[in-house]
GROMACS .gro file of C-alpha atoms in nm:
model
  111
    1UNK     CA    1  14.296   8.495   5.676
    2UNK     CA    2  14.310   8.122   5.723
    3UNK     CA    3  14.643   7.970   5.811
    4UNK     CA    4  14.538   7.709   6.050
    5UNK     CA    5  14.396   7.349   5.948
    6UNK     CA    6  14.109   7.215   6.126
    7UNK     CA    7  13.991   6.856   6.142
    8UNK     CA    8  13.770   6.615   6.317
    9UNK     CA    9  13.418   6.766   6.266
   10UNK     CA   10  13.113   6.561   6.169
   11UNK     CA   11  12.788   6.426   6.290
   12UNK     CA   12  12.733   6.306   6.638
   13UNK     CA   13  12.452   6.188   6.854
   14UNK     CA   14  12.359   6.385   7.161
   15UNK     CA   15  12.549   6.255   7.463
   16UNK     CA   16  12.831   6.166   7.237
   17UNK     CA   17  13.185   6.302   7.201
   18UNK     CA   18  13.381   6.466   6.936
   19UNK     CA   19  13.737   6.588   6.927
   20UNK     CA   20  13.849   6.878   6.686
   21UNK     CA   21  14.199   6.948   6.582
   22UNK     CA   22  14.363   7.263   6.474
   23UNK     CA   23  14.730   7.268   6.357
   24UNK     CA   24  14.962   7.494   6.167
   25UNK     CA   25  15.319   7.477   6.029
   26UNK     CA   26  15.577   7.617   6.255
   27UNK     CA   27  15.683   7.848   5.968
   28UNK     CA   28  15.343   8.029   6.026
   29UNK     CA   29  15.317   8.023   6.402
   30UNK     CA   30  15.398   7.832   6.714
   31UNK     CA   31  15.095   7.711   6.895
   32UNK     CA   32  15.128   7.761   7.287
   33UNK     CA   33  14.771   7.906   7.317
   34UNK     CA   34  14.446   7.866   7.140
   35UNK     CA   35  14.082   7.989   7.127
   36UNK     CA   36  13.786   7.829   6.980
   37UNK     CA   37  13.473   7.993   6.860
   38UNK     CA   38  13.142   7.862   6.716
   39UNK     CA   39  12.867   7.999   6.510
   40UNK     CA   40  12.539   7.815   6.505
   41UNK     CA   41  12.276   7.839   6.252
   42UNK     CA   42  12.098   8.201   6.283
   43UNK     CA   43  12.331   8.296   6.564
   44UNK     CA   44  12.629   8.513   6.586
   45UNK     CA   45  12.987   8.393   6.650
   46UNK     CA   46  13.039   8.310   7.013
   47UNK     CA   47  13.350   8.235   7.219
   48UNK     CA   48  13.374   7.873   7.325
   49UNK     CA   49  13.698   7.866   7.533
   50UNK     CA   50  14.067   7.958   7.563
   51UNK     CA   51  14.391   7.775   7.653
   52UNK     CA   52  14.639   8.034   7.748
   53UNK     CA   53  15.017   8.042   7.730
   54UNK     CA   54  15.056   7.956   8.097
   55UNK     CA   55  14.834   7.656   8.063
   56UNK     CA   56  14.530   7.782   8.211
   57UNK     CA   57  14.190   7.755   8.039
   58UNK     CA   58  13.858   7.937   8.047
   59UNK     CA   59  13.537   7.829   7.901
   60UNK     CA   60  13.190   7.964   7.825
   61UNK     CA   61  12.925   7.870   8.079
   62UNK     CA   62  12.747   7.662   7.831
   63UNK     CA   63  13.028   7.426   7.769
   64UNK     CA   64  13.217   7.423   8.105
   65UNK     CA   65  13.270   7.095   8.233
   66UNK     CA   66  13.190   6.929   7.889
   67UNK     CA   67  13.450   7.072   7.662
   68UNK     CA   68  13.831   7.093   7.721
   69UNK     CA   69  14.101   7.249   7.507
   70UNK     CA   70  14.465   7.091   7.505
   71UNK     CA   71  14.785   7.196   7.340
   72UNK     CA   72  15.032   6.961   7.200
   73UNK     CA   73  15.349   7.157   7.156
   74UNK     CA   74  15.534   6.850   6.996
   75UNK     CA   75  15.277   6.835   6.707
   76UNK     CA   76  15.217   7.215   6.716
   77UNK     CA   77  14.843   7.144   6.749
   78UNK     CA   78  14.542   7.219   6.961
   79UNK     CA   79  14.229   7.010   7.028
   80UNK     CA   80  13.889   7.083   7.153
   81UNK     CA   81  13.746   6.779   7.320
   82UNK     CA   82  13.371   6.791   7.327
   83UNK     CA   83  13.189   6.554   7.565
   84UNK     CA   84  12.820   6.497   7.638
   85UNK     CA   85  12.726   6.715   7.336
   86UNK     CA   86  12.387   6.870   7.294
   87UNK     CA   87  12.205   6.968   6.975
   88UNK     CA   88  12.261   7.322   7.083
   89UNK     CA   89  12.637   7.272   7.030
   90UNK     CA   90  12.551   7.235   6.660
   91UNK     CA   91  12.758   7.493   6.447
   92UNK     CA   92  13.067   7.588   6.270
   93UNK     CA   93  13.373   7.573   6.488
   94UNK     CA   94  13.669   7.795   6.428
   95UNK     CA   95  14.006   7.799   6.606
   96UNK     CA   96  14.239   8.100   6.637
   97UNK     CA   97  14.603   8.140   6.733
   98UNK     CA   98  14.716   8.491   6.752
   99UNK     CA   99  14.595   8.655   6.418
  100UNK     CA  100  14.546   8.332   6.248
  101UNK     CA  101  14.224   8.147   6.204
  102UNK     CA  102  14.117   7.803   6.094
  103UNK     CA  103  13.879   7.735   5.791
  104UNK     CA  104  13.577   7.643   6.025
  105UNK     CA  105  13.446   7.290   6.051
  106UNK     CA  106  13.105   7.174   6.078
  107UNK     CA  107  12.978   6.999   6.392
  108UNK     CA  108  12.612   6.862   6.383
  109UNK     CA  109  12.472   6.704   6.698
  110UNK     CA  110  12.154   6.509   6.639
  111UNK     CA  111  11.890   6.462   6.915
   0.00000   0.00000   0.00000
């Protein structure tokens, strides 16, 4: 079920940056942790990274050092900052908070 709203996707050149945002009404859930996934064309969904309730983060090896997840408790949102993007970062990005998922948002990286 989709209860989170994502924004910020689009087309970006390789080496560029893009910031995805994922938010929810506090009536649905309070965001203090968040996980991002992605699914590239012809690939299965893969884990990108997580920000945990204690503030720690963890990332897939393929994005470590380039991507960062941050939580804004005041806005009840979480962001995925994507830097130095590569064509292989292309895909549909999906956020998850507890049992709630975003609708998925397309990111396309051109070479």
